[in-house]
Amino acid sequence: MAGLFHLRRYGATIARQCLLQRGSSRLRSPHASACGLHTSAVLDRVVSFHLSDIGEGIREVTVKEWYVKVGDVVEQFDNLCEVQSDKASVTITSRYDGKIVKLHHDVDGIALVGKPLLDFDVEDEQEDDSSSSSSSSSDEEEPSAKVEQAAAGGQAAGGKVLATPAVRRIAMENKVDLTKVPATGRNGRVLKGDVLEFLQVIPKGTVKPHPSLVAKPSTKTVTAQPAIDLRQAETVVPLKGIAKSMVKSMTDALKIPHFAYCDEVDVSRLVTVRAQLKAEAARHGIKLTYMPFFLKAASNALLQYPILNSSFDEAAESVVYKSYHNISVAMQTPQGLVVPNVKHVEQKSILQIATELNALQERGAKGALTPNDFANGTFALSNIGIIGGTYTHPVVITPQVAIGGLGKTRVLPRFDDEGRVVAAHIMVVSWTADHRVIDGVTMASFSNLWKQYLENPNLLMLGAK
């Protein structure tokens, strides 16, 4: 069909070429038909319209509806079809003026980005080819003429702007001088979109230049950089000591299903009590921090909830209750983070706990902690607040079943019993427990009792050893 279309449209031109090339006497020869009735792809000026990238990483779309059919003549920006991606529906518009000669997909067919969507018989290219072959003399001058046209920015050798009648009509109606319109068509032809863009009807940059007009990037010689061996910038340090043992302990600990519970504690009264006792403790050579109070409150609460002072025997699937309270305390040393424990907290007073804590810290600073300092821990507290941070999620130290993380104490506004806003010392505690053994109710009940001891520190004195 395309061949017959071209034959009907360009039959006169074909005949004129044959007359000029062969002479009137040769038209009656057996070879005349081979020249005048040629319908091969040489005359079939078909351009494939490819589906452009519509963004969002979409690589394929479904054709929902065609607005054109084979044989329709369309102009630039006419609607061609509607496609549907997994994110949006998009209307595809024409890039060319011409006749539709093929639709590559049926309705509900899958179209790939960058692949042909339909084929055009483009009028601009056909007219350009036919006008350039009007005579034998023009055939000989065609290469130089095209170069002059491109150099003139869309003007032919005689100074006439290359444009279709439809484009000239739009320019005339809007009083536009086509010589001032930047051309993006083939061989510098002014397209309909160029005029619309010049009139600011469509956004600037909507019409893309023909590939023949796009300047090819200059090829510059890039000096190859020598390959850098990144291993020369790396330092390999084998783990040893505390760091090596932490790998094993933390790997084992994270096999445990952890359960977390957080609450805040008003330690305003504890701040006052500690300030009152600090000087007396210093007189005995004891540095009194808040940690002895936290340990003693935990020990008193463990007496009510002994399951938190137990260990889980996974092989026997049983819980081992401990009557002794060896509470582990995380502390930073030059060798790294260590977790020794204070033995038999249930039998010691606050000052005795403070004395043993001081001794552990001194040995830790000197790297003189012994295996006995770490043995048989039953419960754990980690005071991350002395470094910073409010909330944490400590990891249970196997075979223990619970640990508490203490956040930084901050002065915050709170309401007192009479509804007045007062400054309160608030500390957040984050508990973590082995959920195979400890349930949420038990952890919350233990936390409430521990909190009660710290918010009313005089209660600790009632059970002091």
Coordinates of C-alpha atoms in Angstrom, one line a residue:
M1 CA 0.0 0.0 0.0
A2 CA 2.8 2.4 0.9
G3 CA 4.4 1.7 -2.6
L4 CA 1.1 2.6 -4.4
F5 CA 0.7 5.7 -2.3
H6 CA 4.1 7.0 -3.3
L7 CA 3.6 6.0 -6.9
R8 CA 0.4 8.0 -7.1
R9 CA 2.0 11.0 -5.3
Y10 CA 5.4 11.0 -7.1
G11 CA 4.5 9.5 -10.4
A12 CA 5.2 12.7 -12.3
T13 CA 8.5 13.2 -10.7
I14 CA 9.6 9.6 -11.5
A15 CA 8.6 10.0 -15.1
R16 CA 10.5 13.3 -15.4
Q17 CA 13.6 11.7 -14.0
C18 CA 13.4 8.9 -16.5
L19 CA 12.9 11.3 -19.4
L20 CA 16.0 13.3 -18.4
Q21 CA 18.2 10.3 -17.8
R22 CA 17.3 8.1 -20.7
G23 CA 15.7 10.3 -23.3
S24 CA 12.3 10.0 -24.9
S25 CA 13.5 7.4 -27.4
R26 CA 14.4 4.9 -24.5
L27 CA 11.0 5.2 -22.8
R28 CA 9.7 2.7 -25.4
S29 CA 12.5 0.2 -24.7
P30 CA 11.8 -2.9 -22.5
H31 CA 13.7 -1.3 -19.6
A32 CA 11.4 1.7 -19.3
S33 CA 9.1 0.1 -16.8
A34 CA 11.9 -0.9 -14.5
C35 CA 12.7 2.8 -14.1
G36 CA 9.3 4.4 -14.0
L37 CA 7.5 1.9 -11.8
H38 CA 10.0 1.4 -9.0
T39 CA 8.2 1.0 -5.7
S40 CA 11.0 -0.3 -3.4
A41 CA 11.9 1.0 0.0
V42 CA 14.0 3.7 -1.6
L43 CA 10.8 5.8 -2.1
D44 CA 9.1 4.6 1.1
R45 CA 10.0 7.4 3.6
V46 CA 8.8 5.7 6.8
V47 CA 9.9 6.9 10.2
S48 CA 9.3 4.7 13.3
F49 CA 7.9 6.6 16.3
H50 CA 9.5 5.1 19.4
L51 CA 7.9 5.2 22.9
S52 CA 9.9 7.6 24.9
D53 CA 10.8 7.3 28.6
I54 CA 7.8 8.5 30.6
G55 CA 9.8 8.6 33.9
E56 CA 9.4 6.8 37.3
G57 CA 11.6 4.0 36.1
I58 CA 8.8 2.6 33.9
R59 CA 10.0 0.1 31.2
E60 CA 6.8 -1.1 29.7
V61 CA 3.2 0.1 29.4
T62 CA -0.2 -1.3 28.2
V63 CA -1.9 0.3 25.2
K64 CA -5.4 1.2 26.4
E65 CA -6.8 3.0 23.4
W66 CA -5.7 4.1 19.9
Y67 CA -6.9 7.6 18.8
V68 CA -5.7 7.0 15.2
K69 CA -5.8 4.1 12.7
V70 CA -3.7 3.2 9.7
G71 CA -4.2 5.7 6.9
D72 CA -5.0 8.7 9.2
V73 CA -3.1 11.9 8.5
V74 CA -1.9 13.7 11.8
E75 CA 0.0 16.8 12.7
Q76 CA 2.5 17.4 15.5
F77 CA 1.0 17.2 19.0
D78 CA -2.1 15.4 17.9
N79 CA -3.1 12.6 20.3
L80 CA -2.0 9.2 19.1
C81 CA -2.9 6.8 21.9
E82 CA -3.3 6.4 25.7
V83 CA -1.0 4.0 27.6
Q84 CA -1.3 2.8 31.1
S85 CA 1.6 2.0 33.4
D86 CA 1.5 0.6 36.9
K87 CA 1.5 4.1 38.2
A88 CA -0.4 6.4 35.8
S89 CA -2.2 6.8 32.5
V90 CA -0.4 8.9 29.9
T91 CA -1.5 10.3 26.5
I92 CA 1.1 10.0 23.8
T93 CA 1.2 12.8 21.2
S94 CA 2.7 12.9 17.7
R95 CA 6.2 14.1 17.0
Y96 CA 5.7 14.4 13.3
D97 CA 3.3 15.6 10.5
G98 CA 2.4 12.7 8.3
K99 CA 0.4 9.6 7.6
I100 CA 0.0 6.6 9.8
V101 CA 1.2 3.5 8.0
K102 CA 1.5 0.9 10.8
L103 CA 0.5 0.3 14.4
H104 CA 2.9 -2.0 16.2
H105 CA 0.6 -2.9 19.0
D106 CA -3.1 -3.8 19.5
V107 CA -5.3 -2.5 22.3
D108 CA -4.2 -4.1 25.6
G109 CA -0.8 -5.0 24.0
I110 CA 2.5 -4.4 25.9
A111 CA 4.7 -1.6 24.5
L112 CA 8.3 -1.3 25.6
V113 CA 10.0 2.0 26.2
G114 CA 12.5 2.8 23.4
K115 CA 10.8 0.4 21.0
P116 CA 8.6 1.4 17.9
L117 CA 5.0 2.3 18.8
L118 CA 3.9 3.1 15.2
D119 CA 5.3 4.1 11.8
F120 CA 4.8 7.5 10.0
D121 CA 5.0 8.4 6.3
V122 CA 6.6 11.8 7.2
E123 CA 5.6 14.6 4.8
D124 CA 8.6 16.8 5.6
E125 CA 11.2 14.2 4.5
Q126 CA 9.3 13.2 1.4
E127 CA 8.9 16.7 0.1
D128 CA 12.5 17.4 0.8
D129 CA 13.5 14.4 -1.2
S130 CA 11.2 15.1 -4.1
S131 CA 12.2 18.8 -4.4
S132 CA 15.8 17.9 -4.4
S133 CA 15.4 15.6 -7.4
S134 CA 13.5 17.8 -9.8
S135 CA 16.2 17.7 -12.5
S136 CA 19.4 16.1 -13.5
S137 CA 21.3 19.3 -12.7
S138 CA 19.8 19.6 -9.3
D139 CA 20.8 16.0 -8.6
E140 CA 24.4 16.9 -9.2
E141 CA 24.2 19.9 -6.8
E142 CA 22.2 18.2 -4.1
P143 CA 25.1 17.5 -1.6
S144 CA 26.4 21.1 -1.7
A145 CA 22.8 22.5 -1.5
K146 CA 22.1 20.5 1.7
V147 CA 25.3 21.8 3.3
E148 CA 24.3 25.3 2.5
Q149 CA 20.8 24.8 3.9
A150 CA 22.2 23.5 7.2
A151 CA 24.7 26.4 7.4
A152 CA 22.0 29.0 6.7
G153 CA 20.0 27.8 9.8
G154 CA 16.9 26.5 8.0
Q155 CA 17.1 28.5 4.7
A156 CA 17.4 27.0 1.2
A157 CA 20.0 28.2 -1.2
G158 CA 17.7 31.0 -2.5
G159 CA 17.1 32.3 1.0
K160 CA 13.7 30.7 1.5
V161 CA 13.0 29.1 4.9
L162 CA 12.3 25.4 4.8
A163 CA 8.8 24.8 6.2
T164 CA 5.5 23.0 5.2
P165 CA 2.5 25.0 4.1
A166 CA 0.8 24.3 7.4
V167 CA 3.7 25.8 9.3
R168 CA 3.7 28.8 7.0
R169 CA 0.0 29.3 7.6
I170 CA 0.5 29.3 11.4
A171 CA 3.3 31.8 11.0
M172 CA 1.4 34.1 8.8
E173 CA -1.7 34.0 11.1
N174 CA 0.5 35.0 14.0
K175 CA 2.7 37.4 12.1
V176 CA 5.9 35.4 12.8
D177 CA 9.0 35.9 10.7
L178 CA 10.2 32.3 10.1
T179 CA 13.8 33.4 9.6
K180 CA 13.8 34.3 13.3
V181 CA 12.4 30.9 14.5
P182 CA 15.1 28.4 15.6
A183 CA 14.6 25.3 13.4
T184 CA 14.8 21.8 14.9
G185 CA 13.7 19.7 11.8
R186 CA 15.8 17.7 9.4
N187 CA 18.2 19.9 7.3
G188 CA 17.2 22.9 9.4
R189 CA 13.4 22.8 8.5
V190 CA 11.1 24.8 10.7
L191 CA 8.5 22.6 12.3
K192 CA 5.1 23.3 13.7
G193 CA 6.4 22.8 17.2
D194 CA 9.2 25.4 16.6
V195 CA 6.6 28.1 15.8
L196 CA 4.5 27.2 18.8
E197 CA 7.5 27.2 21.0
F198 CA 8.5 30.6 19.5
L199 CA 5.0 31.9 20.3
Q200 CA 5.4 30.5 23.9
V201 CA 2.3 28.3 23.3
I202 CA 4.2 25.3 24.5
P203 CA 7.1 25.3 27.0
K204 CA 10.6 26.0 25.7
G205 CA 12.5 22.8 25.1
T206 CA 9.4 20.7 24.3
V207 CA 10.6 20.1 20.7
K208 CA 13.8 18.1 20.5
P209 CA 16.2 18.8 17.6
H210 CA 16.6 16.4 14.8
P211 CA 19.5 14.0 15.4
S212 CA 21.3 15.5 12.4
L213 CA 21.4 18.9 14.1
V214 CA 22.7 17.7 17.5
A215 CA 26.4 18.4 17.8
K216 CA 28.4 15.4 18.4
P217 CA 30.4 15.5 21.6
S218 CA 34.0 16.1 21.1
T219 CA 36.2 13.1 21.9
K220 CA 38.9 14.0 24.3
T221 CA 41.7 11.8 25.3
V222 CA 41.4 11.0 29.0
T223 CA 44.6 10.0 30.7
A224 CA 44.0 6.7 32.5
Q225 CA 44.5 7.1 36.2
P226 CA 46.6 4.4 37.9
A227 CA 44.5 1.9 39.8
I228 CA 44.6 2.5 43.5
D229 CA 44.9 -0.5 45.7
L230 CA 42.5 0.2 48.5
R231 CA 44.1 -2.5 50.7
Q232 CA 47.0 -0.1 51.2
A233 CA 44.6 2.3 52.9
E234 CA 43.2 -0.3 55.2
T235 CA 44.5 -1.5 58.5
V236 CA 43.6 -5.0 59.7
V237 CA 43.4 -5.4 63.5
P238 CA 42.8 -8.9 64.8
L239 CA 40.3 -9.1 67.7
K240 CA 41.7 -10.2 71.0
G241 CA 41.0 -10.0 74.7
I242 CA 37.7 -8.3 75.7
A243 CA 36.7 -7.5 72.1
K244 CA 37.1 -11.1 71.0
S245 CA 35.1 -12.4 73.9
M246 CA 32.4 -9.8 73.2
V247 CA 31.9 -11.3 69.7
K248 CA 31.0 -14.7 71.2
S249 CA 28.9 -13.3 74.0
M250 CA 26.9 -10.9 71.9
T251 CA 26.3 -13.5 69.2
D252 CA 24.9 -15.9 71.8
A253 CA 22.9 -13.2 73.4
L254 CA 21.1 -12.1 70.2
K255 CA 19.8 -15.6 69.8
I256 CA 17.5 -14.8 72.7
P257 CA 14.0 -13.4 72.0
H258 CA 14.3 -10.0 73.7
F259 CA 11.4 -8.1 75.3
A260 CA 11.7 -4.4 76.1
Y261 CA 9.9 -2.1 78.6
C262 CA 10.6 1.6 79.3
D263 CA 9.5 3.9 82.1
E264 CA 10.6 7.2 83.6
V265 CA 11.5 7.7 87.3
D266 CA 11.4 10.9 89.3
V267 CA 14.6 10.8 91.2
S268 CA 14.3 14.3 92.7
R269 CA 14.2 13.0 96.3
L270 CA 17.1 10.6 95.6
V271 CA 19.2 13.6 94.4
T272 CA 18.5 15.3 97.7
V273 CA 19.3 12.2 99.8
R274 CA 22.5 11.5 97.9
A275 CA 23.7 15.1 98.3
Q276 CA 23.1 14.8 102.1
L277 CA 25.1 11.5 102.4
K278 CA 27.8 12.4 99.9
A279 CA 29.9 14.4 102.4
E280 CA 29.6 11.7 105.1
A281 CA 30.7 9.0 102.6
A282 CA 33.6 11.0 101.5
R283 CA 34.7 11.3 105.2
H284 CA 35.0 7.5 105.2
G285 CA 36.9 7.6 101.9
I286 CA 34.0 6.4 99.8
K287 CA 32.9 8.0 96.6
L288 CA 29.0 7.8 96.7
T289 CA 27.3 7.8 93.3
Y290 CA 23.8 7.0 92.3
M291 CA 24.6 3.4 91.3
P292 CA 24.7 1.9 94.8
F293 CA 21.1 3.1 95.3
F294 CA 20.1 1.6 91.9
L295 CA 21.7 -1.7 92.9
K296 CA 20.1 -1.8 96.3
A297 CA 16.6 -0.9 94.9
A298 CA 17.0 -3.7 92.3
S299 CA 18.0 -6.2 95.0
N300 CA 15.0 -5.4 97.2
A301 CA 12.7 -5.7 94.1
L302 CA 14.3 -9.0 93.2
L303 CA 13.2 -10.4 96.5
Q304 CA 9.6 -9.9 95.4
Y305 CA 10.2 -11.1 91.8
P306 CA 12.9 -13.8 92.0
I307 CA 12.3 -15.1 88.5
L308 CA 14.2 -12.0 87.3
N309 CA 17.2 -13.3 89.3
S310 CA 17.3 -16.6 87.6
S311 CA 18.9 -18.3 84.6
F312 CA 17.4 -20.4 81.8
D313 CA 18.8 -23.9 81.1
E314 CA 17.9 -24.3 77.5
A315 CA 19.0 -28.0 77.3
A316 CA 16.8 -29.0 80.2
E317 CA 14.2 -26.4 79.4
S318 CA 14.1 -25.3 83.1
V319 CA 14.6 -22.1 85.1
V320 CA 17.3 -22.0 87.8
Y321 CA 16.5 -19.6 90.6
K322 CA 19.4 -17.9 92.5
S323 CA 19.1 -16.8 96.1
Y324 CA 22.2 -14.6 95.9
H325 CA 22.1 -11.3 94.1
N326 CA 25.3 -10.9 92.2
I327 CA 24.4 -7.8 90.2
S328 CA 26.6 -7.1 87.1
V329 CA 27.5 -3.4 86.3
A330 CA 28.7 -2.3 82.9
M331 CA 31.7 -0.1 83.2
Q332 CA 34.2 1.4 80.7
T333 CA 37.9 0.6 81.1
P334 CA 41.0 1.3 78.9
Q335 CA 40.7 -2.3 77.8
G336 CA 37.0 -1.8 76.7
L337 CA 33.6 -2.3 78.2
V338 CA 33.5 -4.9 81.0
V339 CA 30.7 -6.2 83.1
P340 CA 31.9 -7.4 86.6
N341 CA 29.4 -7.9 89.3
V342 CA 28.9 -6.9 92.9
K343 CA 28.6 -10.0 95.0
H344 CA 25.7 -10.6 97.5
V345 CA 24.0 -7.2 97.1
E346 CA 21.1 -8.4 99.2
Q347 CA 23.4 -8.7 102.2
K348 CA 25.2 -5.3 101.9
S349 CA 24.3 -1.7 102.9
I350 CA 24.5 1.2 100.4
L351 CA 27.9 2.3 101.7
Q352 CA 29.2 -1.3 101.4
I353 CA 27.9 -1.5 97.8
A354 CA 29.6 1.8 97.1
T355 CA 32.9 0.5 98.5
E356 CA 32.9 -2.6 96.4
L357 CA 31.9 -0.6 93.3
N358 CA 34.8 1.7 93.8
A359 CA 37.2 -1.3 94.2
L360 CA 35.9 -2.8 90.9
Q361 CA 36.4 0.5 89.1
E362 CA 39.9 0.9 90.4
R363 CA 40.9 -2.6 89.3
G364 CA 39.2 -2.1 85.9
A365 CA 41.2 1.1 85.3
K366 CA 44.4 -0.8 86.1
G367 CA 43.4 -3.8 84.0
A368 CA 43.5 -5.9 87.2
L369 CA 40.0 -7.5 87.2
T370 CA 40.0 -11.2 87.9
P371 CA 37.8 -14.0 86.5
N372 CA 36.0 -14.1 89.9
D373 CA 34.9 -10.5 89.3
F374 CA 32.9 -11.7 86.3
A375 CA 31.7 -15.0 87.6
N376 CA 28.1 -16.0 88.6
G377 CA 26.3 -12.8 87.7
T378 CA 22.5 -13.0 88.2
F379 CA 21.1 -9.6 87.1
A380 CA 22.6 -6.6 85.3
L381 CA 22.4 -2.8 85.2
S382 CA 24.1 -0.5 82.6
N383 CA 24.3 3.3 83.3
I384 CA 24.6 4.7 79.8
G385 CA 23.4 8.1 81.1
I386 CA 26.9 9.0 82.4
I387 CA 28.0 9.2 78.8
G388 CA 24.8 10.5 77.3
G389 CA 21.5 9.4 75.9
T390 CA 18.0 8.9 77.3
Y391 CA 16.8 5.7 75.9
T392 CA 18.6 2.4 75.1
H393 CA 18.0 -1.2 74.3
P394 CA 20.5 -3.3 76.3
V395 CA 21.3 -6.8 75.4
V396 CA 20.7 -9.6 77.9
I397 CA 23.9 -11.2 79.2
T398 CA 23.5 -15.0 79.0
P399 CA 22.6 -17.0 81.0
Q400 CA 20.9 -14.1 82.9
V401 CA 17.3 -13.3 81.9
A402 CA 17.1 -9.5 82.4
I403 CA 19.0 -6.2 82.3
G404 CA 18.3 -2.6 82.9
G405 CA 19.7 0.4 80.9
L406 CA 19.7 3.8 82.8
G407 CA 19.4 7.0 80.8
K408 CA 20.7 10.5 81.6
T409 CA 18.9 12.3 84.4
R410 CA 17.4 15.5 83.1
V411 CA 15.6 18.4 84.9
L412 CA 12.1 18.6 83.3
P413 CA 8.8 20.4 84.2
R414 CA 6.3 18.1 86.0
F415 CA 3.2 18.6 88.1
D416 CA 3.4 18.0 91.8
D417 CA 0.6 16.7 94.1
E418 CA -1.1 20.1 94.2
G419 CA -1.1 20.6 90.4
R420 CA 1.8 23.1 90.3
V421 CA 4.5 22.9 87.7
V422 CA 7.8 22.1 89.4
A423 CA 11.3 21.2 88.2
A424 CA 11.9 17.5 88.5
H425 CA 14.9 15.2 88.0
I426 CA 13.7 12.6 85.5
M427 CA 15.6 9.5 84.6
V428 CA 14.4 7.0 81.9
V429 CA 15.0 3.3 82.5
S430 CA 14.9 0.7 79.7
W431 CA 14.5 -2.9 80.7
T432 CA 15.2 -5.9 78.4
A433 CA 14.3 -9.4 79.3
D434 CA 14.4 -13.0 77.9
H435 CA 10.9 -13.4 76.6
R436 CA 11.1 -17.2 76.9
V437 CA 11.1 -16.8 80.7
I438 CA 9.9 -13.2 81.5
D439 CA 6.5 -11.9 80.5
G440 CA 5.5 -8.2 80.2
V441 CA 3.4 -8.1 83.4
T442 CA 6.3 -9.4 85.5
M443 CA 8.8 -6.9 84.0
A444 CA 6.4 -4.0 84.5
S445 CA 5.6 -5.0 88.1
F446 CA 9.3 -5.3 88.9
S447 CA 10.0 -1.9 87.4
N448 CA 7.2 -0.3 89.3
L449 CA 8.6 -1.6 92.6
W450 CA 12.1 -0.6 91.7
K451 CA 10.8 2.9 90.8
Q452 CA 9.0 3.2 94.1
Y453 CA 12.2 2.6 96.0
L454 CA 14.1 5.3 94.1
E455 CA 11.3 7.9 94.3
N456 CA 11.0 7.2 98.0
P457 CA 14.7 6.4 99.0
N458 CA 13.8 6.3 102.7
L459 CA 12.2 2.9 102.0
L460 CA 15.7 1.6 101.2
M461 CA 16.7 2.4 104.7
L462 CA 14.0 0.1 106.2
G463 CA 15.6 -3.0 104.7
A464 CA 19.2 -1.8 105.0
K465 CA 21.6 -4.5 106.1

